[in-house]
Coordinates of C-alpha atoms and ligand atoms in Angstrom, one line a residue:
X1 CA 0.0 0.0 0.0
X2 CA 1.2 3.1 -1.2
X3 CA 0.4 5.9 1.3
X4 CA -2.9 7.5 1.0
X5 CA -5.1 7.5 -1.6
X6 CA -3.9 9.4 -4.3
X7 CA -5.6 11.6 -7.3
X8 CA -4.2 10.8 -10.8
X9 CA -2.0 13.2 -12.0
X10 CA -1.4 13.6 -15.4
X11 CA 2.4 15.1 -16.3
X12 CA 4.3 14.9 -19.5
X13 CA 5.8 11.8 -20.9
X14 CA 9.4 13.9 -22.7
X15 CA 11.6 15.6 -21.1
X16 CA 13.0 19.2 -22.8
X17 CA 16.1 19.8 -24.1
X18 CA 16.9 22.8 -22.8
X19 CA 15.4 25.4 -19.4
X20 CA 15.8 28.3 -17.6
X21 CA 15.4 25.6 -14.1
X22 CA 15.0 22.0 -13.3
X23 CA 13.2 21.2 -9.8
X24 CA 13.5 18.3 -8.5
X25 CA 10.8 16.5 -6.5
X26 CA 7.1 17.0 -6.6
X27 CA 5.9 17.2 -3.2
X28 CA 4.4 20.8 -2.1
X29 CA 8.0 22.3 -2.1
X30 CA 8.9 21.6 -5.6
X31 CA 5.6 22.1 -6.9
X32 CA 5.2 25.6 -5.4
X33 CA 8.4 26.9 -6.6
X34 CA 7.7 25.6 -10.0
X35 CA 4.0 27.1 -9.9
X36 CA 5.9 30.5 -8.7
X37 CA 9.2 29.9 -11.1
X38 CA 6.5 29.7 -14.6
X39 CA 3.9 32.5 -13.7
X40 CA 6.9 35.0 -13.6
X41 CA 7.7 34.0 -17.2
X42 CA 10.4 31.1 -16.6
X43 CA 11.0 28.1 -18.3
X44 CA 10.6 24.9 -15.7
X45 CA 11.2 21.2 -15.8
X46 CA 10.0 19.7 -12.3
X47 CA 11.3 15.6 -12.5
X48 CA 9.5 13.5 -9.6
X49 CA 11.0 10.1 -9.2
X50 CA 7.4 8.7 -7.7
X51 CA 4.1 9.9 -7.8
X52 CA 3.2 14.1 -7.0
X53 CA 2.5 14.4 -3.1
X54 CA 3.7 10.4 -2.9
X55 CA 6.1 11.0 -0.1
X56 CA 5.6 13.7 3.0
X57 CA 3.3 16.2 1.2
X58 CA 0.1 13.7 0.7
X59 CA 0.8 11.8 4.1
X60 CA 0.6 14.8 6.5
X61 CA -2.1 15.8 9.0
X62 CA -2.7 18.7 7.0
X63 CA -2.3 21.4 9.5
X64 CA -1.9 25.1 7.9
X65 CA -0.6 27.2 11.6
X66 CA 1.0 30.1 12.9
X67 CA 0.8 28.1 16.3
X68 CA 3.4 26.9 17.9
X69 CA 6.0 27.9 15.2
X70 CA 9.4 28.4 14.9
X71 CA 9.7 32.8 15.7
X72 CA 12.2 32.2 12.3
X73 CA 9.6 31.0 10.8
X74 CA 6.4 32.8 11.4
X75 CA 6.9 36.2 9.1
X76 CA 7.1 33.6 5.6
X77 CA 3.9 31.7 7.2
X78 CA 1.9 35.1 7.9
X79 CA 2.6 35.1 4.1
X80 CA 1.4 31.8 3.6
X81 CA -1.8 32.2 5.4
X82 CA -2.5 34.7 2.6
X83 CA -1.4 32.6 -0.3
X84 CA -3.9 29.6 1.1
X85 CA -6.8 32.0 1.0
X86 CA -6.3 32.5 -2.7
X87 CA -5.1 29.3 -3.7
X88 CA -8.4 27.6 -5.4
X89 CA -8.8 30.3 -7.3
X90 CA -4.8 30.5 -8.7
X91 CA -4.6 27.1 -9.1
X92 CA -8.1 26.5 -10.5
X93 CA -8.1 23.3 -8.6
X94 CA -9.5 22.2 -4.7
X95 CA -7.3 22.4 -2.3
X96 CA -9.2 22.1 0.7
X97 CA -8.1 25.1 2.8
X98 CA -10.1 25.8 5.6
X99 CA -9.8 28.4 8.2
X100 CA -11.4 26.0 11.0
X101 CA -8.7 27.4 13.8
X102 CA -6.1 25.0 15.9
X103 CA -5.9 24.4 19.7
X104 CA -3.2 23.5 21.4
X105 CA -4.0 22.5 25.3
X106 CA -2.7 22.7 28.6
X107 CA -3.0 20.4 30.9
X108 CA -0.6 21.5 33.2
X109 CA 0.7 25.2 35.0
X110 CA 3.4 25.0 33.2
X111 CA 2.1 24.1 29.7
X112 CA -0.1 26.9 29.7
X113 CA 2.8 29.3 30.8
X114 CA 4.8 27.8 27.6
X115 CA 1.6 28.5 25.3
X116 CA 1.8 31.9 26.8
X117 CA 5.0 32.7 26.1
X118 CA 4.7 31.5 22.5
X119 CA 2.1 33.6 22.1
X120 CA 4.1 36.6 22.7
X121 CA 5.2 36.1 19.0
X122 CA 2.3 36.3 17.6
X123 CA 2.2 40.4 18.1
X124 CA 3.9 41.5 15.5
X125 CA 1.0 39.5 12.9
X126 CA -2.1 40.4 11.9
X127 CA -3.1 37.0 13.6
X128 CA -5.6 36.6 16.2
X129 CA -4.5 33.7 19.5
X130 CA -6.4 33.7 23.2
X131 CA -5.8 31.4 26.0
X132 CA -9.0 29.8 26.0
X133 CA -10.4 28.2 29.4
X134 CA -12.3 24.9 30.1
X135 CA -15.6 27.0 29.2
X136 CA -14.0 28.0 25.6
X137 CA -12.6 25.1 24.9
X138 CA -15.9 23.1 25.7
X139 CA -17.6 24.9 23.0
X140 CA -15.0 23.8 20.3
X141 CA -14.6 20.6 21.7
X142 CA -17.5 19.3 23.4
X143 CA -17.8 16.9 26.5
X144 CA -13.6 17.1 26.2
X145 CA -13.1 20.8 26.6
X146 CA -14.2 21.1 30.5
X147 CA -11.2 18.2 31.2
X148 CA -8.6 20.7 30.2
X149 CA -6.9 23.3 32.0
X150 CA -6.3 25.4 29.1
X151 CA -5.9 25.5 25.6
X152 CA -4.1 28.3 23.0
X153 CA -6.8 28.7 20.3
X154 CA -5.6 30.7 16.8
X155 CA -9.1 30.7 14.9
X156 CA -7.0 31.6 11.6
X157 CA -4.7 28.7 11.2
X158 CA -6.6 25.6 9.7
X159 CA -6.3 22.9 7.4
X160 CA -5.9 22.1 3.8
X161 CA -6.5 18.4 2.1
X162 CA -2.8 16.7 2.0
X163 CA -4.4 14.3 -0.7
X164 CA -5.4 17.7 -3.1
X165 CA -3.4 20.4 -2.5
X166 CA 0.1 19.3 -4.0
X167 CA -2.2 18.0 -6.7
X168 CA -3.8 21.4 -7.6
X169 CA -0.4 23.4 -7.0
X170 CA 1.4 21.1 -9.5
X171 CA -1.7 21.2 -11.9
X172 CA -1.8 24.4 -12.4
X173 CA 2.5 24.8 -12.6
X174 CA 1.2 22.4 -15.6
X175 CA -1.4 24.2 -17.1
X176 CA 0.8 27.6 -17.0
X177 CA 3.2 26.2 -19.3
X178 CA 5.9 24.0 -16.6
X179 CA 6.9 20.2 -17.6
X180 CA 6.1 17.5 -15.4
X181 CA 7.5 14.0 -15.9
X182 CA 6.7 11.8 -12.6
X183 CA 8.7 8.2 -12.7
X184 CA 11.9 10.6 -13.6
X185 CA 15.3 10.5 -11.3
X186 CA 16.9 12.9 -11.1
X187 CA 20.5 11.0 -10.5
X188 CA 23.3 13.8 -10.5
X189 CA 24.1 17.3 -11.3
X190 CA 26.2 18.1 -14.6
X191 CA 28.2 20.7 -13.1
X192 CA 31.2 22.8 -15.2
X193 CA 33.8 24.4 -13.7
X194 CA 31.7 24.8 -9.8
X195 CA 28.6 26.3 -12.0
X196 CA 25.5 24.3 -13.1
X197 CA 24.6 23.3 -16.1
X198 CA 21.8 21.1 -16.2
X199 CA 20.6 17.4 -14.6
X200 CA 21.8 13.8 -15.6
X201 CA 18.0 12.1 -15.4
X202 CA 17.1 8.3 -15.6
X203 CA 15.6 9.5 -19.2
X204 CA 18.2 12.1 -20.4
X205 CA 20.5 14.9 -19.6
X206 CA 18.6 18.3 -19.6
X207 CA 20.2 22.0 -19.6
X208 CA 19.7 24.4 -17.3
X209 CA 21.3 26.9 -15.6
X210 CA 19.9 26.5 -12.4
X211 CA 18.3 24.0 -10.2
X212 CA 16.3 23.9 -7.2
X213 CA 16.6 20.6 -4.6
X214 CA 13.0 20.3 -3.8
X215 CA 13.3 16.3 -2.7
X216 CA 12.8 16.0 1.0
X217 CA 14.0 13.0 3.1
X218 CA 16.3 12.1 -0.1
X219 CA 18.0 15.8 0.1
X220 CA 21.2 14.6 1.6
X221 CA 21.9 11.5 -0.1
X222 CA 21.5 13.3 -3.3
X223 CA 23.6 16.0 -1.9
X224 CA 26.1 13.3 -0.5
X225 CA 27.0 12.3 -3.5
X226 CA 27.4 15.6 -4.8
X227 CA 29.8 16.8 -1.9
X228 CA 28.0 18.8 -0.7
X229 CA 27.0 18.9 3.0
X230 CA 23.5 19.1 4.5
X231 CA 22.4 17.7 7.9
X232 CA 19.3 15.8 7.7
X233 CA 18.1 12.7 9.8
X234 CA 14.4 11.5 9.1
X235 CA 11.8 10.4 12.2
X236 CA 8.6 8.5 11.5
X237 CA 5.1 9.4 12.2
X238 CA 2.2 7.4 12.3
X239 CA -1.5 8.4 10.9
X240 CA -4.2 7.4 10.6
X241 CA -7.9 7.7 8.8
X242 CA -11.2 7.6 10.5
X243 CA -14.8 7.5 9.0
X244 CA -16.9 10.4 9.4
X245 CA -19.0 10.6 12.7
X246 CA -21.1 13.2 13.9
X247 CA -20.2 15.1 17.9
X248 CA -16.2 15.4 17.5
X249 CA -14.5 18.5 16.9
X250 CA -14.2 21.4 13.9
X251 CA -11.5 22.8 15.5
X252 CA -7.9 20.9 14.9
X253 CA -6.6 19.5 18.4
X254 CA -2.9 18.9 19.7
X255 CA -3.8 17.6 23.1
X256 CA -1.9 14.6 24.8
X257 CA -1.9 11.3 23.4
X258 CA -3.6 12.5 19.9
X259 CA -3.9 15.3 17.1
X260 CA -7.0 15.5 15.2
X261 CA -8.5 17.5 12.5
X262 CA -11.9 16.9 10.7
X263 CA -11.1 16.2 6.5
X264 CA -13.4 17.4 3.7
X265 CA -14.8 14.4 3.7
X266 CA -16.2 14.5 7.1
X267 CA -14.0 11.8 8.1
X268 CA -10.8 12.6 10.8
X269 CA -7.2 12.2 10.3
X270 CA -5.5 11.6 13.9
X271 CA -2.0 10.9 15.0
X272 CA -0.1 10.1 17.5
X273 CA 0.9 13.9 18.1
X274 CA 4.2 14.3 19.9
X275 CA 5.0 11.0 19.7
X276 CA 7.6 9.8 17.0
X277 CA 10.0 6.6 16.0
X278 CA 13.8 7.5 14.9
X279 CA 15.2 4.8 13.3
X280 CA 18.8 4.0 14.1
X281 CA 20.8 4.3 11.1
X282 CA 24.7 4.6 9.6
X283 CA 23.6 9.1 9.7
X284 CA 22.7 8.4 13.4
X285 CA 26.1 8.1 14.2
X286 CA 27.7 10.5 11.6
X287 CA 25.8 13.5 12.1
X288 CA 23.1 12.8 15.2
X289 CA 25.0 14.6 17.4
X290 CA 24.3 17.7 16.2
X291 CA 20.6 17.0 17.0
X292 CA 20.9 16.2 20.5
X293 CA 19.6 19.6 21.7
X294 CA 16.7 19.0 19.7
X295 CA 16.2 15.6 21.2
X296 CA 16.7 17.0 24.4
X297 CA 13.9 19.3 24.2
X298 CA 11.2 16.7 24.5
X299 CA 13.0 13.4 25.1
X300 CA 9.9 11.5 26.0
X301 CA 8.7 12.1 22.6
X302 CA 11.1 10.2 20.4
X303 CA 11.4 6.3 20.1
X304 CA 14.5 4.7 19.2
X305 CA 14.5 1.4 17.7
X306 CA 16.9 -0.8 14.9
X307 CA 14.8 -1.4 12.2
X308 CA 15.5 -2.6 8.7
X309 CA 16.0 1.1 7.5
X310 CA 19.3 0.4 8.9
X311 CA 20.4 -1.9 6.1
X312 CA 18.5 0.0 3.3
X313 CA 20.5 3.2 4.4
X314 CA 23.6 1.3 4.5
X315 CA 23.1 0.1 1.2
X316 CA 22.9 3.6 -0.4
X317 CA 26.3 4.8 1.4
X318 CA 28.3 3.9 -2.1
X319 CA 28.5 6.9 -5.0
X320 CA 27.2 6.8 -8.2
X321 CA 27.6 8.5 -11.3
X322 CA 25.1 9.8 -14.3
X323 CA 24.8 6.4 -15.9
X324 CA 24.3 4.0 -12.9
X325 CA 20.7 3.2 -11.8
X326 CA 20.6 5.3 -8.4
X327 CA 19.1 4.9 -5.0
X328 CA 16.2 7.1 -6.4
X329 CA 15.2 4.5 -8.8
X330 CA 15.2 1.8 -6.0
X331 CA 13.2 3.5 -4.3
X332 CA 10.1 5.2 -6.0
X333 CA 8.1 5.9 -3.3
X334 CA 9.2 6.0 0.6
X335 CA 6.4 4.3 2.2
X336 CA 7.3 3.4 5.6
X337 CA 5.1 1.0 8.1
X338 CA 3.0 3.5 10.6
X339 CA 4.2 2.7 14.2
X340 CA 0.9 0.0 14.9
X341 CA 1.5 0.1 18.9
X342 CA 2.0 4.3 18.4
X343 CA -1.8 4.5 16.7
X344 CA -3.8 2.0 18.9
X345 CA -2.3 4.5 21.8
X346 CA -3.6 7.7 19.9
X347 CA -6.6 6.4 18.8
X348 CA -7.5 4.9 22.5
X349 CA -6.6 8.6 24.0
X350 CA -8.8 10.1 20.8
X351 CA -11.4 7.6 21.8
X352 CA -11.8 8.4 25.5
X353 CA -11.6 12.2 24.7
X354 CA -14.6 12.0 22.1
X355 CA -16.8 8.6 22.9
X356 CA -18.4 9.6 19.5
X357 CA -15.3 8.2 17.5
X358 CA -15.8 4.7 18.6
X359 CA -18.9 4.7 15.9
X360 CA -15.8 6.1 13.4
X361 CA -13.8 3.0 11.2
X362 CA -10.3 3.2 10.9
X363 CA -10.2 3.2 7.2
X364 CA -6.2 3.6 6.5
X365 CA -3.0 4.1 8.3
X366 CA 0.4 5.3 6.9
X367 CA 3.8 6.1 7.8
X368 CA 5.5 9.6 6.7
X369 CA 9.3 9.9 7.7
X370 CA 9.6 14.1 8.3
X371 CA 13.0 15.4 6.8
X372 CA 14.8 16.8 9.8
X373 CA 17.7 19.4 10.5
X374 CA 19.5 19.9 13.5
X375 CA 17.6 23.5 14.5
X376 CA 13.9 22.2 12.8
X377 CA 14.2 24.9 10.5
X378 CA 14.7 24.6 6.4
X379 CA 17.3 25.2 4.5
X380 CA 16.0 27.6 1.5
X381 CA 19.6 28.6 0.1
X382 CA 21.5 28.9 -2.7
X383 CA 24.4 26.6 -2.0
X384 CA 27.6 29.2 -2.1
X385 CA 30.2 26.5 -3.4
X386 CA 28.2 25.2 -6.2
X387 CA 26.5 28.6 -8.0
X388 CA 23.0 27.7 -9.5
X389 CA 21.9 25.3 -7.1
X390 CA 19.5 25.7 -4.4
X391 CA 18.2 23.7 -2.1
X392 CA 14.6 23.9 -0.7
X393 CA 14.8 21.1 1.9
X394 CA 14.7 20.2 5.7
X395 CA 11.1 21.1 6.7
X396 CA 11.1 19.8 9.7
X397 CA 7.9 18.4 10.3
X398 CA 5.8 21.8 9.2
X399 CA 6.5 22.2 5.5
X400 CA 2.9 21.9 4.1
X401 CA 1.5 24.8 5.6
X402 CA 4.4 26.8 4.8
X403 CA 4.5 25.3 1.4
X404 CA 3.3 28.1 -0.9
X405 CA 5.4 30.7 0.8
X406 CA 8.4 29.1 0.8
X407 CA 7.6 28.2 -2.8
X408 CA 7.6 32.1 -3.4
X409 CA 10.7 32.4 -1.1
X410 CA 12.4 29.7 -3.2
X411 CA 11.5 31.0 -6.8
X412 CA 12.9 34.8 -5.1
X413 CA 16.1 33.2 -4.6
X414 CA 16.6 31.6 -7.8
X415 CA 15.4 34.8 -10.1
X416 CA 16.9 36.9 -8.0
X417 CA 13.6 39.5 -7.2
X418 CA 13.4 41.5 -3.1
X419 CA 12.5 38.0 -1.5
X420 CA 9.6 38.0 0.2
X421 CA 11.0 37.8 3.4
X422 CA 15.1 38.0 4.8
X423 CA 16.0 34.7 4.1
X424 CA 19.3 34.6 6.3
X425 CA 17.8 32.4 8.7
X426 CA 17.7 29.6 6.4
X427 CA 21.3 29.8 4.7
X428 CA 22.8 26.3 4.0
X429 CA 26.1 28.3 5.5
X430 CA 24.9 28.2 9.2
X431 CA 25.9 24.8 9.5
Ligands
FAD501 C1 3.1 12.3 9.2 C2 3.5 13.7 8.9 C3 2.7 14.7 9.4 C4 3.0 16.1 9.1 N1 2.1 17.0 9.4 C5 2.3 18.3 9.0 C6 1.3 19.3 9.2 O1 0.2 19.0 9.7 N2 1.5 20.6 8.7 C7 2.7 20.9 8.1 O2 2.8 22.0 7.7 N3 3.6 19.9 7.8 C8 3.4 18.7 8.2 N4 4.3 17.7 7.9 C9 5.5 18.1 7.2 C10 5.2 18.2 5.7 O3 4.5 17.2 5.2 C11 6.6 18.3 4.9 O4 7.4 19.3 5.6 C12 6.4 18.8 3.5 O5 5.4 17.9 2.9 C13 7.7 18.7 2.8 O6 7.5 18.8 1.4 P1 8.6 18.6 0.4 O7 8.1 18.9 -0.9 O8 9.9 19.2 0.9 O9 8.9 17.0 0.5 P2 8.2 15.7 0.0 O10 6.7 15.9 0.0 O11 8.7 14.6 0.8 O12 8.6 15.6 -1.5 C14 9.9 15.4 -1.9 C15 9.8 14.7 -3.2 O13 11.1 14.7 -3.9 C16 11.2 13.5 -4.6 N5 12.6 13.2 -4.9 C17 13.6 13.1 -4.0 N6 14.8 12.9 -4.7 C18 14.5 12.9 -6.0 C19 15.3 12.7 -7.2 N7 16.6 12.6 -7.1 N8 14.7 12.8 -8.4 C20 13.4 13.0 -8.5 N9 12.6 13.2 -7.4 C21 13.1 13.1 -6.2 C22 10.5 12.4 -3.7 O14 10.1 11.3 -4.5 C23 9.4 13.2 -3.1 O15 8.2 13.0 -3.8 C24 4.1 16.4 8.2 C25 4.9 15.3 7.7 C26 4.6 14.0 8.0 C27 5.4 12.9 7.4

């Protein structure tokens, strides 16, 4: 089973000779920047190994938030916010934005003193947030509101359809004039003299002068084998799919144990929130290190384990060159086994917070591994030793909602227009 259930997406079958930019990977990253990349007038190649939205960008919970966000991050995502609300109509395609606000609770003193001081962020945005009491929170989540001490409630943030939106982003790239061939590798860079000029596909060699690394959890192998450095480790989380049931919640909930948000389809997607599996693996001890702070922060959260990702990482640690059949080929699709124990935990916990969803089937579970870097902030860069590539990579765990911004950021950096926002803060060069 591959993931979620997946729209088809019809892309183009030959690849050009020559463009102005090649992106590689068609999750929400790559198809943003090559949606922003052709409307100002450029020509784009965007090469997907798998299927659009087949890795992280389909199997997310869908959350579009200010909340709880990285203070780095939280000027591009006020932009984002603004790019969602116009999105259907750009793209000509559903998306599935909703404005359906997020609550994060307390449960504890000192949880709710943490959501306060979050909050303080939030000033300098045109984005309402109010500590919400067991009174307010009962009337967004009924009979499960009054057990909670407090919750941080941001009626703006909300939700978009993981299973659409990359669909409908890349669509319309499409229909604006950008080719898309899925089932295409990209397997190496043709570089000349430090600058790019072009890609060495599984179907052909293509020019260009620049490129844009849009490829997720396989940004640093690819960039591995172009020696060039990027810390990246990837952590598992496990979702799942519930049937629509009436007397749960509009409003997305992080609480403990669970997240949930209602879907279009009236149905729920929940998780297993905080709770993730890190699979020990050759990077573990090369670079993990670096992300012991981030570890640290919330210990409890994180699950080690040896698992067989150990020998399929292993396996990739040997180069390649243009003409040899790559780890991208071997792997079309990442689609990792959910965490079984981690989901009958968050959906008990879901359960006995809303007795309605134990009418609700679970009708699919997946696995998504999130693309790490050591300070859970991307990389959105051009890469100073190798001019004409950039890298678009290391989300973090809260790429989709960001996704259209950071498209615009992305396309900024590679034309060369006032980017949207000081992109400093995400400069390959601070590691
Ligand atoms: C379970 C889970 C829950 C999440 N929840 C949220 C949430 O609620 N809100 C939020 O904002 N974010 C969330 N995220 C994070 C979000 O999904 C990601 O940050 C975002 O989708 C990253 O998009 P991307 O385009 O960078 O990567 P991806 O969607 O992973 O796409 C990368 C693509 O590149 C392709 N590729 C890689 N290498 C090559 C190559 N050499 N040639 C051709 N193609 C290549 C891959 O096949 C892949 O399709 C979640 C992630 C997971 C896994």
């Amino acid at each position: 089973m591959l993931g979620p259930q997946l729209p088809q997406f019809n892309g183009d079958r030959a690849l050009p000779h020559t463009v102005d930019v090649v992106v590689i990977g068609g999750g929400i990253i790559g198809a943003s920047t090559a949606l922003e990349l052709t409307e100002r007038g450029h020509s784009v190649l965007l090469c997907e190994k798998g299927m659009i939205a087949g890795e992280q960008s389909s199997r997310n919970w869908g959350w579009v938030r200010m909340s709880q966000r990285d203070p780095r991050e939280m000027e591009l995502m006020a932009h984002a916010l603004r790019l969602w609300e116009g999105l259907d109509e750009r793209t000509g395609h559903k998306t599935g934005y909703t404005r359906s606000g997020i609550v994060f609770t307390a449960r504890t003193r000192r949880r709710e003193a943490e959501l306060a001081k979050w909050a303080e962020h939030l000033k300098d945005f045109d984005v309402e947030g109010k500590m919400l009491r067991s009174a307010g929170l009962e009337a967004l989540a009924p009979g499960y509101g009054n057990r909670l001490r407090a919750g941080y409630h941001t009626p703006q943030d909300g939700r978009a359809e993981p299973q659409a939106a990359t669909h409908a982003i890349a669509s319309a790239a499409r229909d604006k004039g950008a080719v898309i061939v899925t089932g295409c590798a990209v397997r190496a860079l043709d570089v000349e003299a430090g600058r790019i000029r072009g890609v060495f596909t599984e179907k052909g060699r293509v020019n260009a002068t620049a490129v844009v690394l849009a490829g997720g959890a396989w940004s640093r192998l690819f960039l591995r084998n172009e020696g060039v450095f990027l810390p990246q480790l990837k952590v598992l989380n496990s979702v799942m799919r519930l049937s629509p049931v009436a007397g749960v919640t509009e409003t997305a909930l992080w609480t403990r144990g669970f997240s949930i948000r209602k879907r279009a389809d009236g149905g729920f997607t929940v998780a297993t929130a905080g709770e993730n599996t890190f699979d020990i693996v050759p990077d573990t001890f090369r670079i993990g290190h670096r992300f012991l702070p981030a570890f640290l922060k919330d210990i409890s959260a994180v699950r080690f384990r040896v698992s067989g990702r150990w020998g399929i990482e292993a396996a990739q640690d040997r180069p390649w060159g243009a003409q040899d059949r790559t780890p991208f080929e071997e792997t079309r699709v990442l689609d990792p086994q959910p965490s079984q124990k981690a989901l009958r935990r968050a959906l008990a916990a879901a359960r006995d917070a809303f007795p309605a969803l134990a009418q609700a089937d679970v009708t699919q579970s997946w696995g998504g591994l999130i693309d790490v870097t050591p300070d859970e902030i991307p990389v959105i860069s051009e890469v100073q030793a190798r001019p004409g590539l950039f890298l678009s990579t290391g989300y973090s765990g809260h790429g989709f909602g960001i996704g259209p911004a950071a498209g615009r950021l992305t396309a900024d950096l590679v034309t060369g227009d006032t980017p949207i926002v000081d992109p400093r803060p995400f400069r390959l060069s601070r590691f």
